[in-house]
Short mmCIF file of C-alpha atoms and ligand atoms in Angstrom, two decimals:
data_model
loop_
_atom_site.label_atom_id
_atom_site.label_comp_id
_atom_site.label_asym_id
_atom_site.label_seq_id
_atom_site.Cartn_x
_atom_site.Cartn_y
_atom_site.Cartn_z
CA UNK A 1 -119.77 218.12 -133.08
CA UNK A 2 -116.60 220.06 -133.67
CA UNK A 3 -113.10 219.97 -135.44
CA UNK A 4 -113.20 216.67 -135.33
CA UNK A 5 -116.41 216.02 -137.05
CA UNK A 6 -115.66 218.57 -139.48
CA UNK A 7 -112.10 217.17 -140.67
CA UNK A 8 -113.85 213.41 -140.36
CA UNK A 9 -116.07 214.31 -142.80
CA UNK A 10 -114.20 215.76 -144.78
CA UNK A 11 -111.91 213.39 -144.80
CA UNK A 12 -114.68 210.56 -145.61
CA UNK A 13 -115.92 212.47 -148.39
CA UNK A 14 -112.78 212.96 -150.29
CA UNK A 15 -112.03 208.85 -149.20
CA UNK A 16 -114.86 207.25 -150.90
CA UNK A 17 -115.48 210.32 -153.69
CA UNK A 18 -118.74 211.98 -152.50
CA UNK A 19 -119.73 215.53 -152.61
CA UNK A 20 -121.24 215.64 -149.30
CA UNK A 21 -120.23 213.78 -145.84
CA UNK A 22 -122.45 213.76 -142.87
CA UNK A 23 -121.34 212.33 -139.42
CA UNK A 24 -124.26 210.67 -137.76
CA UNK A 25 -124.95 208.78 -134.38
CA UNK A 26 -125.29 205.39 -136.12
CA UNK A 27 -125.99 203.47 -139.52
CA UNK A 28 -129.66 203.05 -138.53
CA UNK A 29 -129.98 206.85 -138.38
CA UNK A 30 -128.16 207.44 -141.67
CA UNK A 31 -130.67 205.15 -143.14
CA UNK A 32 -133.42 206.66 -141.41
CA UNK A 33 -132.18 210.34 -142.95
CA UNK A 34 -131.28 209.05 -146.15
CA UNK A 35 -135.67 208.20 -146.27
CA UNK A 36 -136.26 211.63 -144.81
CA UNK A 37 -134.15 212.97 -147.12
CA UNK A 38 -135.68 211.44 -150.00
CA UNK A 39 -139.17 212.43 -148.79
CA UNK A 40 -140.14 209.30 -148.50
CA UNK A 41 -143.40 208.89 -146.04
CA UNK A 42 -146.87 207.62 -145.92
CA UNK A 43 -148.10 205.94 -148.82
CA UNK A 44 -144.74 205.09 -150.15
CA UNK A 45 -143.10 201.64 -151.05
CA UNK A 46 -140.00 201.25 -150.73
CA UNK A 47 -138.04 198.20 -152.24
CA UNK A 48 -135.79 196.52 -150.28
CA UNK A 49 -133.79 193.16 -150.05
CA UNK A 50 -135.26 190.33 -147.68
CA UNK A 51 -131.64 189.79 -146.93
CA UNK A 52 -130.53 192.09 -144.99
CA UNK A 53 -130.12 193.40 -141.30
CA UNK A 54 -133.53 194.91 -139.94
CA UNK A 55 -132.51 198.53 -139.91
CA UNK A 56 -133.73 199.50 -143.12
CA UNK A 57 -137.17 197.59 -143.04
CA UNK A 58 -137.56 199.45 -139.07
CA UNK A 59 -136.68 203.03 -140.59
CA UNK A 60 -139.19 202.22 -144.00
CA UNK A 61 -142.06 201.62 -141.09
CA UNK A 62 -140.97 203.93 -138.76
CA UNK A 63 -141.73 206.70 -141.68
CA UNK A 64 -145.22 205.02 -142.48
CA UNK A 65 -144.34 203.65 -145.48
CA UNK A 66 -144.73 200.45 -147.06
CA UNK A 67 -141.85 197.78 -147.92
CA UNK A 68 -141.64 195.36 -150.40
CA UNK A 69 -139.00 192.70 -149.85
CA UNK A 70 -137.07 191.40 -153.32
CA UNK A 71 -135.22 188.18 -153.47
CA UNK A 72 -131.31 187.92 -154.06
CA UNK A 73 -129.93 186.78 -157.51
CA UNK A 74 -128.49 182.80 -155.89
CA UNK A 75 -126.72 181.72 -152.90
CA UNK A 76 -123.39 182.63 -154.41
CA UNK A 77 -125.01 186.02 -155.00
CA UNK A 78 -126.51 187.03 -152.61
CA UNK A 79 -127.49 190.51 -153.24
CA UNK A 80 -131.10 191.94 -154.71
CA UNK A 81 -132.02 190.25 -158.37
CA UNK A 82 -132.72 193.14 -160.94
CA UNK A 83 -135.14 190.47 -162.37
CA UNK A 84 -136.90 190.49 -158.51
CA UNK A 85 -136.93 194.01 -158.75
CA UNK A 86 -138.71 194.11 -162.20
CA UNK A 87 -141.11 191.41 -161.43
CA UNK A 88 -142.13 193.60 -157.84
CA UNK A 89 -142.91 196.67 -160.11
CA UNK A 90 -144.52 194.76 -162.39
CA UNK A 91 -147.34 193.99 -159.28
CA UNK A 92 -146.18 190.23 -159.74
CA UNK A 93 -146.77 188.31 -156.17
CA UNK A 94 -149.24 191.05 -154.55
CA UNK A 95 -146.01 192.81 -152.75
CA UNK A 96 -146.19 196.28 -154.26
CA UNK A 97 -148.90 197.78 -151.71
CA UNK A 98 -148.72 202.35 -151.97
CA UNK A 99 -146.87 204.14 -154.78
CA UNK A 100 -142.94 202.82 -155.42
CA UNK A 101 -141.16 205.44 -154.57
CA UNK A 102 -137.40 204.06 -153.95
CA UNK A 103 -134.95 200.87 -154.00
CA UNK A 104 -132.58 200.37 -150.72
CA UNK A 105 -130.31 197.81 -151.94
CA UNK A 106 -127.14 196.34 -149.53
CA UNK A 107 -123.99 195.25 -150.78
CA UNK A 108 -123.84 192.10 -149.04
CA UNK A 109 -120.34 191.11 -147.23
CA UNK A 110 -119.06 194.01 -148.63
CA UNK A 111 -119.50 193.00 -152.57
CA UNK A 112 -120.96 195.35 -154.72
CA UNK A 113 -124.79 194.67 -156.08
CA UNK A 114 -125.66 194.69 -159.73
CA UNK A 115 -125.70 198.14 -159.84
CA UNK A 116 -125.87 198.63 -163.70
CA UNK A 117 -129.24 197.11 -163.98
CA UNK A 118 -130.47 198.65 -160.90
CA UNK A 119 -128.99 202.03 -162.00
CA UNK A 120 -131.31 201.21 -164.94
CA UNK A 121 -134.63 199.87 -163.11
CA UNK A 122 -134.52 203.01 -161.10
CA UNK A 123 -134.11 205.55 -163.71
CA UNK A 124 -137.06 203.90 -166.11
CA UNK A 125 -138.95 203.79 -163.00
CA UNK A 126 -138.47 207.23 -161.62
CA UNK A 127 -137.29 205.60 -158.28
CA UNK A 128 -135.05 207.08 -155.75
CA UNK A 129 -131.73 204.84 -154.73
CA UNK A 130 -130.53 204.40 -151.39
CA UNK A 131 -127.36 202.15 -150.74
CA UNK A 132 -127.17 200.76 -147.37
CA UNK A 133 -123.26 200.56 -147.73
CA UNK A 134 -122.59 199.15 -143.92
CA UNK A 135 -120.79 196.42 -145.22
CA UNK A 136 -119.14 197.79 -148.23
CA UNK A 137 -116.64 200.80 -146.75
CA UNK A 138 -113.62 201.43 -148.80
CA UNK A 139 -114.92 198.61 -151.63
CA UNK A 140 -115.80 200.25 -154.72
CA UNK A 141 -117.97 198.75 -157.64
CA UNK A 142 -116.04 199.98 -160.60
CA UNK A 143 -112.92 201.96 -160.74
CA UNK A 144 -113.52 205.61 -158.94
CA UNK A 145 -117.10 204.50 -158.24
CA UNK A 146 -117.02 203.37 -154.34
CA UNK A 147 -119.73 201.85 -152.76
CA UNK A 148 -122.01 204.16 -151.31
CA UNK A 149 -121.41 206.89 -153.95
CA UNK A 150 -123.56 205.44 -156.95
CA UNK A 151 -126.87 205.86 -155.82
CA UNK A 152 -128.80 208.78 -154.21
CA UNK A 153 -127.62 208.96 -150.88
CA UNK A 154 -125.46 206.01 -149.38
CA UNK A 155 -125.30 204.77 -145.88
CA UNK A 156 -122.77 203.27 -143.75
CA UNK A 157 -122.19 202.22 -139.81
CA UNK A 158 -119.43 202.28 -137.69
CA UNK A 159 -120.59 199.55 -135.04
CA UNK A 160 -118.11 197.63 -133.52
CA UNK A 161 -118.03 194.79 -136.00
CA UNK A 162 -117.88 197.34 -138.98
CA UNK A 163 -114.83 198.20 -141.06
CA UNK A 164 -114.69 201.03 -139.88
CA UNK A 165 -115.29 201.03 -135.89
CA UNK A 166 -116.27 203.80 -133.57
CA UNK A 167 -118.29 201.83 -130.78
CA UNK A 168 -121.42 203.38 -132.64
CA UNK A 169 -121.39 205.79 -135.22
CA UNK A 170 -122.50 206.02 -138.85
CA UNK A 171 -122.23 208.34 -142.06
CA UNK A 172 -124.56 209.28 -144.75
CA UNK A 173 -123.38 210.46 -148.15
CA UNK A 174 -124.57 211.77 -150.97
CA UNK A 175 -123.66 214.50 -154.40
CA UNK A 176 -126.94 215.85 -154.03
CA UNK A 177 -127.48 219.37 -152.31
CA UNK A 178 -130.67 219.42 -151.78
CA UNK A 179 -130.50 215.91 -149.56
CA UNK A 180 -127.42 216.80 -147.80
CA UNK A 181 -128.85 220.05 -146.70
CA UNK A 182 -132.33 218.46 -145.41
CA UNK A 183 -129.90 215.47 -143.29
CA UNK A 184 -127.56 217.77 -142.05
CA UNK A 185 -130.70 220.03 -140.71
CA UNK A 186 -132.86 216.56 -139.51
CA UNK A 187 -129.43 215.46 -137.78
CA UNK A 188 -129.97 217.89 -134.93
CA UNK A 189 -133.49 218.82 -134.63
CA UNK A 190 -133.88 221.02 -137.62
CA UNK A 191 -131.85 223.39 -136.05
CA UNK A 192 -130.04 227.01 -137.67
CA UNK A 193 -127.71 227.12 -135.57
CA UNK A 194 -125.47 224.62 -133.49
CA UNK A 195 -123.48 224.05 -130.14
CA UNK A 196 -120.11 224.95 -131.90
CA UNK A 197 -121.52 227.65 -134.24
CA UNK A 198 -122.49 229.66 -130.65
CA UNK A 199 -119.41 228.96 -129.30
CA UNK A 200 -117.44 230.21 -131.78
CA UNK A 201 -119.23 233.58 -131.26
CA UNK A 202 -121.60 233.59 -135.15
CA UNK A 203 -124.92 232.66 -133.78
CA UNK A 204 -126.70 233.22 -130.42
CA UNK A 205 -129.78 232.32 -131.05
CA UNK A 206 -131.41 229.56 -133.73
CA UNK A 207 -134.52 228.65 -135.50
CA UNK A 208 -136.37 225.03 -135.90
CA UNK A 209 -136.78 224.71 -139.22
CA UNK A 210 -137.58 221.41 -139.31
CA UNK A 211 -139.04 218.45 -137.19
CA UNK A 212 -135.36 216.75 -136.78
CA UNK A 213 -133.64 214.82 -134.14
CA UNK A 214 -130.45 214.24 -131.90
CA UNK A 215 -128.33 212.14 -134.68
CA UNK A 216 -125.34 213.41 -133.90
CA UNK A 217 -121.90 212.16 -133.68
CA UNK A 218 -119.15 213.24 -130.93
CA UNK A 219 -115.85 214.34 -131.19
CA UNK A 220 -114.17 211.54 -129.27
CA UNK A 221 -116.22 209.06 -131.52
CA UNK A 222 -115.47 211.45 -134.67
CA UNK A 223 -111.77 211.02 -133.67
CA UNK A 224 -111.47 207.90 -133.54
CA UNK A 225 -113.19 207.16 -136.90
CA UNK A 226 -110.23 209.27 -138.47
CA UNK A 227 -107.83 207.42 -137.05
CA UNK A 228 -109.90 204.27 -137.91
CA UNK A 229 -110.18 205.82 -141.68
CA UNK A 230 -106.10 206.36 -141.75
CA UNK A 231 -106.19 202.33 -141.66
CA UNK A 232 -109.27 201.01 -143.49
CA UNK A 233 -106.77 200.70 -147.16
CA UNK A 234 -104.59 198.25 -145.18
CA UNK A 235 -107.61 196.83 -143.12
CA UNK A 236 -109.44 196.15 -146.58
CA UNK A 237 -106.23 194.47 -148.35
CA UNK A 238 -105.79 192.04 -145.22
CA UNK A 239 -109.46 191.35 -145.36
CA UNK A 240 -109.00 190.20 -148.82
CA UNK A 241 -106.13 188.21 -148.64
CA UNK A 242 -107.58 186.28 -145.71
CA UNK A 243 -110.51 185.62 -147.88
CA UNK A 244 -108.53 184.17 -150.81
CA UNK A 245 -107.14 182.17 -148.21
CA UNK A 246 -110.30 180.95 -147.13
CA UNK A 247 -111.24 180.08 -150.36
CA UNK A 248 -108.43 178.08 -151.13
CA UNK A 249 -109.09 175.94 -147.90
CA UNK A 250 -112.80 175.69 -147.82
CA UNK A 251 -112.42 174.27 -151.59
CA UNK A 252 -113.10 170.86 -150.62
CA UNK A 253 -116.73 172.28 -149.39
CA UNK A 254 -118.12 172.73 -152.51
CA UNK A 255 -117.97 168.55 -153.36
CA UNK A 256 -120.34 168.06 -150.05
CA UNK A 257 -123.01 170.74 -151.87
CA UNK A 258 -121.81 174.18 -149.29
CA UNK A 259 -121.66 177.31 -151.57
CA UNK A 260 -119.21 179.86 -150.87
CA UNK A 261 -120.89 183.03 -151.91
CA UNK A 262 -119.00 185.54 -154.24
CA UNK A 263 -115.84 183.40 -154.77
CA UNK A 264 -116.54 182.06 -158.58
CA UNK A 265 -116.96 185.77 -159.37
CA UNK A 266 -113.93 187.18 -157.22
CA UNK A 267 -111.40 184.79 -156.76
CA UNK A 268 -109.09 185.97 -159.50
CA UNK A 269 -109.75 189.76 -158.51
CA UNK A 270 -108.95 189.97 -154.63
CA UNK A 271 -105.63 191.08 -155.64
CA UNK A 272 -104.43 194.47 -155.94
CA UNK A 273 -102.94 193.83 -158.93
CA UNK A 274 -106.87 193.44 -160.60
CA UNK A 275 -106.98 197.21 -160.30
CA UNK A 276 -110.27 198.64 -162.27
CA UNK A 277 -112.19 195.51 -161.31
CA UNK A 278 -114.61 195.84 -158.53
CA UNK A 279 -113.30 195.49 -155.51
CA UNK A 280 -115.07 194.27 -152.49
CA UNK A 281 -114.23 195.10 -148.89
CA UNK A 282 -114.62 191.39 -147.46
CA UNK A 283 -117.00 192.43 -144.43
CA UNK A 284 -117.92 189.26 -143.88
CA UNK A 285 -116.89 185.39 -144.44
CA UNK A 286 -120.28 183.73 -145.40
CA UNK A 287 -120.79 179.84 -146.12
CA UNK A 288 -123.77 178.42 -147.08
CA UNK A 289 -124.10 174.51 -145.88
CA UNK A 290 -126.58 172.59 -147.82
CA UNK A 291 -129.17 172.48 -145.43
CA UNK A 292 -130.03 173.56 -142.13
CA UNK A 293 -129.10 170.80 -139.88
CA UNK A 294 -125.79 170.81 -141.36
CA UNK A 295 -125.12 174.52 -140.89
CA UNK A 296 -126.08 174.58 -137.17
CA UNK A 297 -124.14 170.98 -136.26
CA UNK A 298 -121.15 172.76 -138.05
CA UNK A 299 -121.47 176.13 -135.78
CA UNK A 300 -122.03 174.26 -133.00
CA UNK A 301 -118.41 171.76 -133.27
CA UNK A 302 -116.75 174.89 -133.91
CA UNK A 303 -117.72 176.49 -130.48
CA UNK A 304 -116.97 173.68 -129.53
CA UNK A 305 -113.45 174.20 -129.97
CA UNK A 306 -114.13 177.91 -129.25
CA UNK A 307 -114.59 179.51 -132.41
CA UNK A 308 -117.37 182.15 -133.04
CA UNK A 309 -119.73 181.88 -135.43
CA UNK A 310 -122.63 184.25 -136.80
CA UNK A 311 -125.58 184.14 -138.82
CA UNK A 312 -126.14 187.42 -141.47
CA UNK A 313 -129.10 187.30 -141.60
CA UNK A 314 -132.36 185.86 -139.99
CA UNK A 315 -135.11 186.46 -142.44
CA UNK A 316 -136.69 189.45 -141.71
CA UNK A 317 -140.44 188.16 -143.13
CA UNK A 318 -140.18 185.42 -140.86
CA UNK A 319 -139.74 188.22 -137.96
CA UNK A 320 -142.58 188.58 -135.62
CA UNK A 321 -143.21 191.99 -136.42
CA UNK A 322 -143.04 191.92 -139.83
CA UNK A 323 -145.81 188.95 -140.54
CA UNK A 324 -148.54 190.37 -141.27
CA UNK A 325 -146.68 193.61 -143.45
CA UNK A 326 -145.69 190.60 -145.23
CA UNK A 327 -148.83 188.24 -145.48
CA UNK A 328 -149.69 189.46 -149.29
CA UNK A 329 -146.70 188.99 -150.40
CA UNK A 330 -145.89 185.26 -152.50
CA UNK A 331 -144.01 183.10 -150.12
CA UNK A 332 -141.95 181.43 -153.45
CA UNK A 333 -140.78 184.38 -154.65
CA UNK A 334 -138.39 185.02 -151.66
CA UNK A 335 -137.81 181.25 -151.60
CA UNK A 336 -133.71 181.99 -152.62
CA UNK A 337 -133.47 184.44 -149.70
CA UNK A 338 -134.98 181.86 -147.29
CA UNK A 339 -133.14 178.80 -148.18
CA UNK A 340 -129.78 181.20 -147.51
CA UNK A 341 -131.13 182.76 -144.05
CA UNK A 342 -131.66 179.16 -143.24
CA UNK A 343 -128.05 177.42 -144.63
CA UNK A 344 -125.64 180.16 -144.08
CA UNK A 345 -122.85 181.08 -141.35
CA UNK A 346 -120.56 183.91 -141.35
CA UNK A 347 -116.66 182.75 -140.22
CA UNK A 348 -114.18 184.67 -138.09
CA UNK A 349 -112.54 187.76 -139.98
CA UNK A 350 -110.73 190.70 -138.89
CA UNK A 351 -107.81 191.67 -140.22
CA UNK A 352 -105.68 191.19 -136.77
CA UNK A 353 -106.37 187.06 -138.10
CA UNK A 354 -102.93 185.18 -138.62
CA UNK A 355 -103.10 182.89 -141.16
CA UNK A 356 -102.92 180.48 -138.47
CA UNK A 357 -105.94 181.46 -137.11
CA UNK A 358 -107.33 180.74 -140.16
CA UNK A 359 -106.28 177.34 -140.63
CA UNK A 360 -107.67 176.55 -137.54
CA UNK A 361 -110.94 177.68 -138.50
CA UNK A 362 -110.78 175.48 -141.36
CA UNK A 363 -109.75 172.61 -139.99
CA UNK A 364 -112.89 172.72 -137.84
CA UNK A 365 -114.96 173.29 -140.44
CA UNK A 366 -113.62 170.67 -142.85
CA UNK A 367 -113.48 167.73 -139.98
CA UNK A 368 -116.70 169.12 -138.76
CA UNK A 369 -118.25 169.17 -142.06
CA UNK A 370 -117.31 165.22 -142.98
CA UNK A 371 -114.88 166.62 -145.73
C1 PLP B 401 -124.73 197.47 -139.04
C2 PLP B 401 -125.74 197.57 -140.12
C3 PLP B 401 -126.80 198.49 -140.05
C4 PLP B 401 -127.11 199.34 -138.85
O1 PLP B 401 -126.06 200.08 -138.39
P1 PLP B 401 -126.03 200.54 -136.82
O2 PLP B 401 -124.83 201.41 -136.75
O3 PLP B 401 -125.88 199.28 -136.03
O4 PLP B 401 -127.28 201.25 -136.53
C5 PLP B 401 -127.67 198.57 -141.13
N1 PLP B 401 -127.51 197.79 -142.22
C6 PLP B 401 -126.52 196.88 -142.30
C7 PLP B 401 -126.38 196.07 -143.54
C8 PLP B 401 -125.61 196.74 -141.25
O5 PLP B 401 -124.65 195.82 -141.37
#
């Protein structure tokens, strides 16, 4: 970590509006910091979507703590339910096993989660809030409020398939001092002084302070995330138009019983023009088919005709390792995040996709869909 880092950070900080920037190795260790930071540990629960990529349920056990998994509001929002969240502190279900101590919540494809009520639910609860922001770079929730920036700390990745891309890479933010100062420490082994600090002649020795780790981002990869940065505004706005294009096509879906998550609330607010409405950063392209052999006879004919497909997200309960962390916990009152693990299928978008690309896509899917 050098110039680079320095001027990427700085440069993400004053992009999204946070106080504090830190450059890490990848989102998973952002996550993991933004728990260390938090003091989370041992006898600990932390609340957590079921939906959701596995990195934030690993780094919750990896600290000895204890997760309980909340379900998402409906297929076409499919983000953590406030009323899930209430009815976990409330000990409905059996879930809430060691002292709640935070909420990780992930704005999923890149739209923002109900973050008034959970704002709300956190402060009567005295909970910390983490915002595993991978998907939401550049997408804010109101106007000057980005994602990533409303909670306690926020987290985001630069994997390949991110917004932003490095190859790996990730960034945690935050406004508070105190958790900025115990990441950056825990980023590099809870070290006093660094690499570039000796180099530049202020420090020849160091002290541990801390029991930390190698997190750390390089200056090629910190390089190319400011160049990356320089395009994520244009990135974003292609991303949305080639979702309101999507949504236009894919129309016909909705009469054969698919859901197309997020468009009844969004459609009329991709555009710029909708300034001061939330506005998402279209990560991802989900479609929920109305049942399961649908959704995988649909991904298949479209590889078929060589189009990718993806699934966001297997259920993590239904994970191997997680079964028996999970066992207490009421099967129905995940049911919501189940049924859309099982149905859903995330569609080709990048914003290098011509329009014809696009049609393509949803020819397949129509033809392959009986529509
Ligand atoms: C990508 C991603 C992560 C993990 O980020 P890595 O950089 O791959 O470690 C965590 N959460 C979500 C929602 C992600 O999409």
């Amino acid at each position: 970590m050098g110039e680079e880092t320095d001027c990427f950070e700085r440069e993400f900080a004053a992009a999204v509006g946070a106080g504090h920037a830190i450059a890490v190795a990848n989102g998973t260790a952002a996550l993991h910091l933004a728990l260390l930071g938090l003091d989370i540990g041992q006898g600990d629960t932390v609340l957590q979507p079921a939906l959701n990529f596995v990195a934030g349920a690993n780094m919750t056990i990896a600290l000895g703590a204890e997760i309980a998994f909340g379900d998402i509001c409906s297929l076409d929002e499919p983000t953590l339910s406030p009323d899930a969240l209430r009815s976990l502190l409330a000990g409905d279900g059996g879930a809430l096993r060691g002292r709640p101590k935070a909420v990780v919540v992930m704005h999923y494809g890149g739209y923002p989660c109900r973050m008034a009520e959970i704002e709300a639910i956190c402060e009567e609860h005295g909970l910390a809030l983490i915002e595993d922001a991978c998907h939401g770079v550049g997408g804010s929730w109101q106007s000057g409020r980005m994602m990533g920036t409303i909670g306690d700390v926020g987290c985001f990745s630069f994997y390949s398939n991110k917004n932003i891309a490095t190859g790996e890479g990730g960034m945690v933010v935050t406004n508070r001092d105190d958790v900025a100062e115990k990441v950056r420490s825990l980023r590099s082994h809870g070290m006093t002084s660094l690499t570039w600090d000796r180099h530049k002649g202020h420090a020849a020795t160091y002290d541990v302070v801390g029991h930390g780790f190698n997190y750390r981002i390089d200056e090629i990869r910190a390089a190319i995330g400011r160049a990356q940065l320089a395009k994520l505004e244009r990135n974003n706005s292609r991303r949305r138009e080639l979702t309101t294009l999507y949504w236009e096509r894919l129309a016909p879906l909705a009469d054969l019983g698919w859901t197309l998550p997020f468009k009844s609330a969004y459609a009329c607010s991709l555009a710029p023009a909708n300034a001061g409405r939330p506005l998402p950063s279209c990560h991802l392209l989900p479609v929920v088919a109305p049942d399961r052999d649908t959704r995988w006879r649909c991904s298949d004919a479209l590889k078929q005709v060589g189009i990718q497909t993806s699934l966001h997200y297997p259920f993590i309960p239904a994970f191997s390792a997680f079964g028996d962390r999970t066992a207490s916990q009421d099967d129905s009152a995940l049911a919501t995040s189940r049924l859309f693990c099982t149905c859903v299928m995330t569609l080709p978008l990048f914003p290098t996709m011509t329009d014809e690309q696009l049609g393509a896509v949803c020819e397949a899917l129509l033809v392959a869909s009986g529509s």
